[in-house]
Amino acid sequence: MTIHKLLVLILVVGLVLGGCVKTDPKPDDNKPTIEEKVAQMIQAERYSLSKSEQETYQLGSVLSGGGSVPSSNTPQGWIDLIASYQEASTIPVVYGVDAVHGHNNAQGATIFPHNIGLGATNDPELIKKIGIAVGKELLATGVHWNFAPCLAVVQDIRWGRTYESYSENPQLVSELGTAFIQGIQSTGIAATAKHYLADGGTVFGTSSGSYKIDQGDAQLDEATLRAIHLYPYLSAIAQGNVLSVMISFSSIDGLKMHANDYWINDVLKDELNFKGLVVSDWEAIHQLEGSLYMQLVSAVNAGVDLLMEPNNWNNVYTTMLRAVKNGDIAEERIDDAFSRIQYVKEQLGLIDATFPQGKASDFNSEEHRALAREAVSKSLVLLKNNNVLPLAKSSNILLIGPGADNAGLASGGWTVSWQGEMNDSKLPQATTLKEAFESVANENGATIFTDVAQVDQADVVVVVLSETPYAEGVGDASDLGLSGNTMHPDNAAAIEFARTTKKPVVVLLNSGRPRVVGDEIDDWDALVMTWLYGSEAQGITDVLYGDLDFTGKLPVTWPKTSDTSNTSSMAGDRDLDNVLFDFGYGLHY
Ligand code: BGC
Ligand code: BGC
């Protein structure tokens, strides 16, 4: 072979090889493929994702929705479920739940008051401790991520999610929400600030379907949006370092938040410099216009990083891949989403396997129950008292009304199941109000009667009026009266008894929001708002018997009528005629 021929040969081989490199790049082992990145951007529900599907698809995240639990609903059952996904995954999954007032899906957990009751405590240190307690109970079950706290600043209490809001006041929401985030994230669990933006500011009557205000439209100018609804996110991000933000189902001026490029990309990510991941709400992108393809393009381009797709994850995966390959979603956008999800997993210690191991003994520990009891006592708001409270420990009490002995009603929605429980058969860990009264009475030689026929033997009548449990738009109410929407049917008889008895009457209202009490309040000697207090009713008797004083203050304005559109203390043209008890009201002994 001549030198010349040899050179030509080398040249040809070089060109062929070079050409190969150009047209058929060898995948770099360290770099994830588009397929891998897209899969990381999807979150499925545990009920729709098997271990072997996870082996194939390698999704980034799995969730338990309200009431969605492992077949064995014990701490070990949760640990095993999450471990089985981990075994199937190359990049560890991040597992999320709604522990919105304690680890409320897990059987036997401590149930804390819902946020509105915590708002009444106005006690950031307490809320921080609750964050730590919830974090420890989650760690004890192997969960990584909590879809809490809700930073809604509720402006109209007809909203079914009023109780998930700490207050109508943005300052209070900001302080308590940040305290919760700091507490829970200090345990190693990721928190979620939700629902971004203005979930608490929608106009009654703007929802679609059977809802009235939930998922509706916020019709506010930018200055108001920032002053009221964006406000708590500032410190959640800057001081709380919150690792995730969930987008709201609702709209701003007719544009669904999940397609809102300005508020997600420009404000949340650029202006507020949020570094964590943005997660969509439950199938919320399907409310956007157009085909699934178009919905994905709008949501992901608007800045959504992780798609909560409990059921349709498979379709979402193939459709999103198509959108990326067509260039309708830029690869840089996928890279950004992927790296934000990775960032959260790194912060959690999932990537280097340093995610903290929980302690079984933390689950519903005595310490957590004591903390919840303290929170209950601090959340109570005394609205009226004609010298009947505090109760003497020796007094015989007739205790009636639907909330008298029912921890399901005391806990409300997001307890055991999504919509909550009408009875407490699945809350054996709870102390009911009747049990709390009895433990004091028994020690003091007094009796707690529950049959109205025994009223003559009682010194005082305690009537526990109650809402029925509800969650989200199911709890939207146009009638806030005592027999209006979401009120328990058995209230009527108890109210009638309170009207006619000659004995002193103390009314406790077990409810996620103020109710319109009308003239009925004139028949009552005392009225105490107990909110949705959860599993530790002794926090109520601690105060009613005078061992502790009332310190709670109304975190929302208490209306006279059901038209609460302008009753909030934040309303621009506030309807003062509709205020029965103002924001911040609360008596003590
Ligand atoms: C709620 C969210 C919740 C999610 C997952 C949605 O319907 O709006 O608050 O985190 O479900 O359960
Ligand atoms: C789930 C909830 C979810 C809701 C949304 C329910 O089936 O359990 O977690 O928020 O659906 O509609």
XYZ file of C-alpha atoms and ligand atoms in Angstrom:
613
model
C 0.000 0.000 0.000
C 1.395 3.381 -0.956
C 1.620 6.183 1.542
C -0.982 7.976 -0.508
C -3.448 5.104 -0.340
C -2.826 4.766 3.396
C -3.602 8.448 3.962
C -6.784 8.166 1.948
C -7.788 5.128 3.971
C -7.126 6.925 7.254
C -9.097 9.887 5.989
C -12.064 7.709 4.974
C -12.069 5.800 8.260
C -11.822 9.110 10.095
C -14.729 10.567 8.162
C -16.863 7.507 8.715
C -16.114 7.497 12.431
C -16.559 11.239 12.670
C -19.823 10.943 10.801
C -20.919 8.226 13.187
C -20.181 10.437 16.135
C -22.161 13.240 14.591
C -25.282 11.380 13.479
C -25.391 8.771 16.214
C -24.040 10.220 19.448
C -23.120 7.738 22.128
C -25.297 8.559 25.165
C -23.215 10.016 27.937
C -23.895 7.779 30.928
C -24.039 10.671 33.351
C -26.539 12.661 31.385
C -30.223 11.743 31.670
C -32.089 11.261 28.411
C -35.165 13.278 27.458
C -37.257 10.235 28.370
C -35.738 10.068 31.825
C -36.177 13.772 32.419
C -39.806 13.766 31.304
C -40.563 10.767 33.542
C -39.073 12.624 36.511
C -41.614 15.388 35.918
C -44.585 13.116 36.620
C -46.252 12.204 39.893
C -48.677 9.253 39.995
C -51.068 8.129 42.732
C -49.959 4.997 44.591
C -53.264 3.331 43.694
C -52.501 3.576 39.971
C -48.773 2.777 39.885
C -47.491 -0.735 40.484
C -43.943 -1.525 41.419
C -43.307 -3.093 38.017
C -44.737 -0.061 36.211
C -42.332 2.068 38.199
C -39.487 -0.240 37.139
C -40.420 0.488 33.528
C -41.401 4.168 33.662
C -39.180 5.580 36.418
C -41.561 8.391 37.423
C -40.155 11.100 39.639
C -42.783 11.089 42.353
C -45.697 9.229 43.924
C -48.487 10.570 46.123
C -51.225 9.470 48.442
C -54.309 11.626 47.960
C -56.823 12.173 50.749
C -57.632 8.787 52.300
C -55.258 6.881 50.022
C -53.327 4.481 52.223
C -51.201 1.350 52.014
C -53.054 -1.956 52.378
C -51.690 -2.136 55.892
C -52.309 1.336 57.317
C -49.601 1.186 59.965
C -46.297 3.079 60.117
C -44.568 -0.084 58.873
C -47.124 -0.450 56.084
C -46.238 3.050 54.851
C -42.515 2.381 55.145
C -42.857 -0.830 53.110
C -44.986 0.823 50.430
C -42.518 3.655 49.897
C -39.555 1.268 50.012
C -41.105 -0.839 47.261
C -41.146 2.191 44.941
C -37.602 3.020 45.952
C -36.448 -0.495 45.048
C -37.977 -0.003 41.610
C -36.348 3.388 40.994
C -32.943 4.414 39.667
C -33.429 8.002 40.848
C -35.268 7.763 44.201
C -38.927 8.849 44.118
C -40.147 11.619 46.373
C -43.347 10.512 48.160
C -45.934 13.154 49.078
C -49.067 13.275 51.251
C -51.472 15.857 52.643
C -50.637 15.937 56.355
C -52.617 19.127 56.793
C -53.461 18.780 60.513
C -51.262 15.931 61.594
C -50.488 12.849 59.500
C -54.218 12.614 58.907
C -54.341 9.652 56.499
C -52.280 7.437 58.748
C -54.332 5.374 61.162
C -53.703 6.429 64.752
C -51.829 9.699 64.158
C -52.197 12.741 66.409
C -54.821 15.020 64.854
C -54.099 18.715 65.406
C -56.643 21.534 64.992
C -57.161 22.625 61.403
C -55.329 25.803 60.423
C -58.131 28.225 61.229
C -57.999 27.144 64.868
C -54.224 27.569 64.822
C -54.812 31.060 63.417
C -56.823 31.842 66.549
C -53.802 30.976 68.728
C -51.681 33.627 67.014
C -48.677 31.715 68.338
C -45.861 31.133 65.815
C -43.715 29.222 68.326
C -46.553 26.766 68.880
C -47.102 26.354 65.144
C -43.395 25.715 64.644
C -43.551 22.943 67.244
C -46.554 21.482 65.443
C -44.529 21.556 62.227
C -41.802 19.569 63.973
C -44.312 17.091 65.405
C -45.979 16.512 62.034
C -42.543 16.128 60.452
C -41.589 13.463 62.995
C -44.823 11.542 62.456
C -44.199 11.625 58.698
C -40.615 10.440 59.193
C -41.914 7.582 61.325
C -43.803 6.372 58.249
C -41.082 7.018 55.663
C -42.921 9.885 53.881
C -40.706 12.661 52.430
C -42.948 15.472 51.424
C -45.983 17.243 52.852
C -48.485 19.192 50.735
C -48.784 21.749 53.534
C -49.052 24.454 54.743
C -51.950 26.042 52.939
C -51.161 29.764 52.698
C -54.634 30.757 51.533
C -55.752 34.110 52.912
C -59.484 33.428 53.049
C -61.597 36.456 52.188
C -65.038 34.859 52.022
C -65.841 32.217 54.615
C -68.467 30.575 52.429
C -65.446 28.860 50.886
C -65.241 25.126 51.708
C -61.505 25.453 52.381
C -61.868 28.242 54.947
C -60.593 25.952 57.703
C -57.389 25.260 55.759
C -56.596 28.974 55.946
C -54.967 30.391 59.067
C -56.682 33.736 58.693
C -58.192 36.472 56.552
C -55.159 38.551 57.554
C -52.055 38.131 55.361
C -49.639 39.031 58.147
C -50.982 36.282 60.376
C -50.958 33.736 57.547
C -47.408 34.719 56.749
C -46.117 34.368 60.316
C -47.840 31.083 61.059
C -47.223 29.549 57.629
C -43.521 30.369 57.789
C -43.313 28.975 61.331
C -44.869 25.707 60.168
C -42.469 25.485 57.217
C -39.452 26.157 59.426
C -40.610 23.553 61.909
C -41.367 20.762 59.501
C -38.392 21.366 57.214
C -36.064 21.297 60.236
C -36.998 17.629 60.611
C -35.910 16.902 57.041
C -39.375 16.818 55.433
C -40.197 19.053 52.444
C -43.099 21.492 52.893
C -45.401 22.936 50.217
C -46.734 26.470 50.110
C -50.162 26.193 48.488
C -52.234 27.069 46.546
C -50.488 29.685 44.448
C -52.044 32.231 43.895
C -55.177 33.761 45.431
C -57.020 30.516 46.194
C -58.601 32.415 49.098
C -59.608 35.380 46.975
C -62.070 33.949 44.469
C -65.506 35.440 43.879
C -68.564 33.521 45.033
C -70.436 32.195 42.011
C -67.452 31.963 39.668
C -66.741 28.225 40.028
C -67.770 25.740 37.420
C -69.791 22.590 38.124
C -71.373 22.177 41.533
C -68.789 24.233 43.430
C -69.648 27.812 44.366
C -66.369 29.552 45.151
C -63.663 26.866 45.330
C -61.531 26.822 42.160
C -63.243 30.059 41.099
C -61.919 33.349 39.763
C -60.049 36.033 41.733
C -60.964 39.396 40.255
C -58.390 41.657 41.849
C -55.875 44.212 40.694
C -52.196 43.416 40.972
C -51.617 45.628 44.016
C -54.321 43.781 45.983
C -53.085 40.397 44.828
C -49.645 41.260 46.087
C -50.744 42.868 49.360
C -53.103 40.083 50.400
C -52.424 36.847 48.554
C -48.780 36.959 47.491
C -47.698 38.317 50.853
C -47.309 35.005 52.761
C -45.221 33.528 49.930
C -42.558 36.189 50.415
C -41.482 34.938 53.817
C -42.319 31.297 53.033
C -39.578 31.545 50.401
C -37.146 34.041 51.912
C -37.328 32.975 55.586
C -38.897 29.543 55.294
C -36.874 28.321 52.328
C -39.894 26.280 51.341
C -38.966 23.483 48.939
C -42.147 23.371 46.869
C -45.093 25.456 45.756
C -48.401 23.991 44.573
C -50.390 25.877 41.958
C -54.032 26.708 42.619
C -56.967 25.276 40.690
C -58.373 28.804 40.644
C -57.997 31.634 38.120
C -56.988 35.260 38.164
C -59.175 37.397 35.928
C -60.308 34.358 34.005
C -56.852 32.891 33.400
C -56.261 29.565 35.135
C -53.261 29.707 37.446
C -51.815 26.561 35.862
C -51.323 28.490 32.632
C -50.231 31.708 34.300
C -46.774 32.363 32.949
C -46.560 35.804 34.590
C -47.297 34.741 38.169
C -45.305 31.495 38.015
C -42.302 32.246 35.821
C -41.923 35.990 36.253
C -43.036 36.531 39.830
C -42.517 33.246 41.689
C -39.373 31.997 39.985
C -37.657 35.200 38.788
C -38.755 37.947 41.132
C -39.072 35.919 44.356
C -36.146 33.752 43.339
C -37.911 30.519 44.310
C -35.465 27.652 43.792
C -37.648 24.662 44.631
C -40.156 22.769 42.506
C -43.573 23.878 41.299
C -46.166 21.104 41.422
C -49.563 21.163 39.749
C -52.675 20.334 41.752
C -54.650 17.108 41.298
C -55.368 16.800 37.546
C -55.668 20.566 37.480
C -54.025 20.937 34.086
C -57.012 19.139 32.557
C -59.032 22.252 33.272
C -56.884 24.194 30.805
C -58.034 24.762 27.246
C -57.484 22.352 24.393
C -56.212 18.813 24.072
C -53.975 17.117 26.620
C -51.077 18.077 24.357
C -52.025 21.758 24.546
C -52.703 21.592 28.274
C -49.243 20.187 28.916
C -47.594 22.741 26.678
C -49.325 25.631 28.481
C -48.717 24.339 31.998
C -45.085 23.335 31.572
C -44.233 26.496 29.656
C -45.961 28.564 32.344
C -43.469 27.070 34.816
C -45.046 23.905 36.251
C -42.222 21.421 36.972
C -43.951 18.354 38.373
C -47.345 17.146 37.168
C -49.709 15.665 39.749
C -51.320 13.127 37.469
C -52.807 10.514 39.770
C -54.512 8.572 36.986
C -53.264 9.721 33.577
C -49.542 9.562 34.128
C -48.980 7.215 31.211
C -50.745 9.458 28.683
C -49.049 12.471 30.132
C -45.666 10.785 29.701
C -46.092 9.952 26.024
C -47.804 13.239 25.205
C -45.172 15.317 26.928
C -42.401 13.453 25.113
C -44.110 14.287 21.848
C -44.342 17.964 22.794
C -40.636 18.069 23.622
C -39.633 16.291 20.423
C -41.798 18.710 18.421
C -40.127 21.623 20.151
C -43.379 22.919 21.672
C -41.728 22.548 25.043
C -38.088 23.605 24.868
C -35.450 21.246 26.166
C -34.137 24.016 28.424
C -37.542 24.106 30.144
C -37.346 20.340 30.720
C -33.811 20.743 32.058
C -34.952 23.450 34.460
C -37.859 21.333 35.729
C -35.643 18.273 36.041
C -32.954 20.120 37.949
C -35.496 21.671 40.343
C -36.881 18.214 41.106
C -33.332 16.919 41.560
C -32.564 19.869 43.819
C -35.461 18.984 46.131
C -34.386 15.340 46.183
C -30.832 16.381 47.002
C -31.985 18.701 49.787
C -34.010 15.831 51.219
C -31.015 13.520 51.118
C -32.756 11.112 48.768
C -29.955 11.126 46.210
C -27.125 10.371 48.640
C -29.369 8.200 50.845
C -29.104 10.438 53.899
C -32.849 11.014 54.235
C -33.475 10.862 58.006
C -34.780 7.684 59.506
C -37.837 8.229 61.676
C -38.567 6.832 65.107
C -41.586 4.593 65.581
C -42.054 6.029 69.064
C -42.664 9.509 67.598
C -45.896 8.373 65.991
C -48.807 9.704 68.088
C -46.391 10.123 70.974
C -47.499 11.438 74.340
C -45.529 14.586 73.600
C -47.450 15.165 70.357
C -50.798 14.606 72.024
C -49.845 17.082 74.745
C -48.847 19.607 72.099
C -52.148 19.140 70.263
C -54.011 19.553 73.571
C -52.164 22.812 74.199
C -53.005 23.975 70.658
C -56.691 23.183 71.220
C -56.821 25.173 74.459
C -55.120 28.155 72.820
C -57.391 28.016 69.759
C -60.695 28.420 71.615
C -62.414 31.771 71.232
C -64.848 32.937 73.893
C -67.543 34.990 72.177
C -70.103 35.418 74.954
C -70.129 34.659 78.675
C -72.867 35.655 81.120
C -71.111 34.399 84.226
C -71.607 30.731 83.443
C -67.971 29.937 82.626
C -65.690 28.668 84.010
C -67.609 25.579 85.060
C -67.217 24.257 88.566
C -65.568 20.852 88.454
C -68.240 19.567 90.766
C -71.099 20.594 88.468
C -73.354 18.009 86.922
C -73.581 18.586 83.209
C -76.055 17.633 80.524
C -73.942 17.261 77.392
C -75.904 17.148 74.130
C -75.673 17.930 70.415
C -74.102 16.086 67.484
C -70.534 17.097 68.379
C -70.717 15.916 71.997
C -69.000 12.572 71.502
C -67.649 12.344 67.959
C -63.990 12.802 67.021
C -64.881 12.502 63.319
C -66.941 15.691 63.488
C -64.338 17.290 65.748
C -61.663 16.708 63.099
C -63.524 17.665 59.901
C -62.339 16.979 56.344
C -58.896 15.578 55.524
C -59.156 13.113 58.406
C -58.861 9.385 57.643
C -60.579 10.113 54.323
C -60.597 13.088 51.955
C -64.072 14.274 53.001
C -63.653 13.231 56.639
C -65.660 10.901 58.841
C -69.235 11.182 60.118
C -68.354 8.934 63.069
C -65.144 8.141 64.876
C -64.831 4.394 64.482
C -61.530 4.933 62.628
C -60.178 7.373 65.217
C -59.688 5.135 68.255
C -56.669 7.214 69.323
C -58.845 10.293 69.865
C -60.265 11.570 73.134
C -63.792 12.822 72.501
C -65.331 15.762 74.298
C -67.555 13.478 76.352
C -64.525 11.476 77.463
C -62.711 14.693 78.357
C -65.667 15.932 80.443
C -66.031 12.557 82.126
C -62.413 12.386 83.189
C -62.806 15.680 85.088
C -66.278 14.872 86.429
C -65.251 11.420 87.651
C -62.438 12.855 89.716
C -64.770 15.393 91.280
C -67.793 13.328 92.089
C -69.868 14.893 89.321
C -71.896 13.281 86.544
C -72.062 13.920 82.809
C -75.582 13.186 81.560
C -76.362 12.742 77.901
C -80.106 12.150 77.963
C -82.275 15.274 77.923
C -84.748 13.487 80.196
C -82.123 13.913 82.960
C -81.937 17.686 82.626
C -83.362 18.270 86.109
C -80.290 16.628 87.618
C -77.923 18.923 85.714
C -76.558 22.284 86.852
C -75.717 23.381 83.358
C -76.398 22.288 79.769
C -73.502 22.106 77.306
C -74.700 21.996 73.710
C -72.197 21.027 71.025
C -73.390 22.217 67.630
C -71.464 20.869 64.690
C -70.851 20.987 61.001
C -70.586 17.727 59.098
C -67.106 17.040 57.689
C -66.250 18.292 54.200
C -63.250 19.090 52.025
C -62.673 21.546 49.186
C -65.620 22.690 47.067
C -67.912 20.122 48.670
C -67.926 22.474 51.649
C -68.847 25.609 49.713
C -71.896 27.120 51.377
C -74.349 29.792 50.296
C -76.238 29.539 53.578
C -74.067 29.901 56.691
C -77.039 29.672 59.059
C -77.215 27.122 61.872
C -79.278 24.844 59.688
C -77.634 25.930 56.424
C -75.180 24.074 54.178
C -72.803 21.594 55.838
C -74.539 21.840 59.235
C -75.353 18.553 60.938
C -79.070 17.631 60.817
C -79.098 16.851 64.543
C -78.325 20.455 65.499
C -81.977 21.451 65.201
C -83.170 19.404 68.181
C -80.273 20.615 70.335
C -80.945 24.255 69.405
C -84.595 23.835 70.267
C -83.696 22.300 73.619
C -81.327 25.201 74.351
C -84.129 27.654 73.559
C -86.606 26.121 75.981
C -84.570 24.880 78.949
C -84.461 26.892 82.166
C -80.912 25.762 82.925
C -77.866 27.816 81.980
C -76.710 26.960 78.471
C -73.140 26.878 77.144
C -72.904 26.425 73.379
C -69.744 25.083 71.789
C -69.528 25.436 68.028
C -67.564 22.677 66.345
C -67.089 24.174 62.911
C -64.520 25.059 60.264
C -65.804 28.638 60.049
C -68.076 31.073 61.837
C -71.778 30.400 61.387
C -74.614 32.887 61.365
C -76.081 32.560 64.874
C -79.047 34.904 64.421
C -81.269 35.535 67.447
C -80.505 32.079 68.795
C -77.476 33.472 70.557
C -79.818 35.369 72.911
C -80.936 32.010 74.327
C -77.358 31.058 75.211
C -75.436 32.103 78.301
C -72.074 31.383 76.732
C -70.735 30.743 73.247
C -67.334 29.223 72.547
C -65.853 28.634 69.097
C -63.907 25.375 69.161
C -63.159 25.118 65.399
C -62.146 21.676 64.078
C -59.944 20.724 66.993
C -59.016 17.118 66.249
C -58.135 14.277 68.569
C -57.398 16.039 71.863
C -60.654 17.331 73.360
C -59.098 17.727 76.813
C -57.723 21.010 75.500
C -61.348 22.196 75.653
C -62.125 21.031 79.176
C -58.816 22.506 80.404
C -60.262 25.922 79.589
C -63.965 25.381 80.306
C -63.191 24.301 83.862
C -60.867 27.265 84.317
C -57.488 25.530 84.647
C -56.449 27.742 81.748
C -57.880 31.036 80.504
C -59.149 31.757 77.016
C -56.495 33.408 74.862
C -57.779 32.738 71.314
C -58.781 35.629 69.044
C -60.888 35.434 65.905
C -58.632 34.987 62.859
C -61.604 35.817 60.607
C -64.485 38.241 60.988
C -67.712 36.736 62.323
C -70.638 37.772 60.140
C -74.270 38.509 60.903
C -75.532 37.212 57.579
C -74.463 34.781 54.888
C -73.435 37.454 52.409
C -69.803 37.462 53.385
C -68.352 38.815 50.162
C -67.109 42.065 51.776
C -66.991 41.235 55.459
C -63.277 40.535 55.827
C -61.222 43.162 57.627
C -59.113 43.279 54.439
C -62.044 44.137 52.161
C -61.668 47.414 50.305
C -65.273 48.511 50.763
C -65.920 46.614 53.949
C -69.516 45.828 54.878
C -69.425 46.840 58.552
C -73.147 46.212 58.947
C -72.425 42.532 58.578
C -69.908 42.286 61.427
C -71.128 40.534 64.576
C -67.686 39.896 66.135
C -64.721 41.565 64.535
C -61.392 40.086 63.485
C -59.279 39.795 66.657
C -62.283 39.525 68.977
C -62.095 37.132 71.912
C -63.009 37.415 75.608
C -61.265 35.941 78.613
C -62.121 35.225 82.220
C -56.073 19.630 46.688
C -54.682 19.819 47.205
C -54.077 18.498 47.594
C -54.162 17.535 46.431
C -53.599 16.166 46.742
C -56.161 18.550 45.645
O -57.481 18.279 45.312
O -56.537 20.845 46.132
O -54.688 20.697 48.306
O -52.753 18.684 48.000
O -55.518 17.378 46.063
O -54.400 15.462 47.604
C -58.408 12.576 46.484
C -57.935 13.889 47.030
C -57.974 14.879 45.961
C -59.340 14.904 45.292
C -59.357 15.851 44.148
C -59.764 12.708 45.858
O -60.189 11.496 45.338
O -58.452 11.639 47.518
O -56.644 13.810 47.543
O -57.660 16.116 46.487
O -59.718 13.637 44.850
O -60.593 15.879 43.501
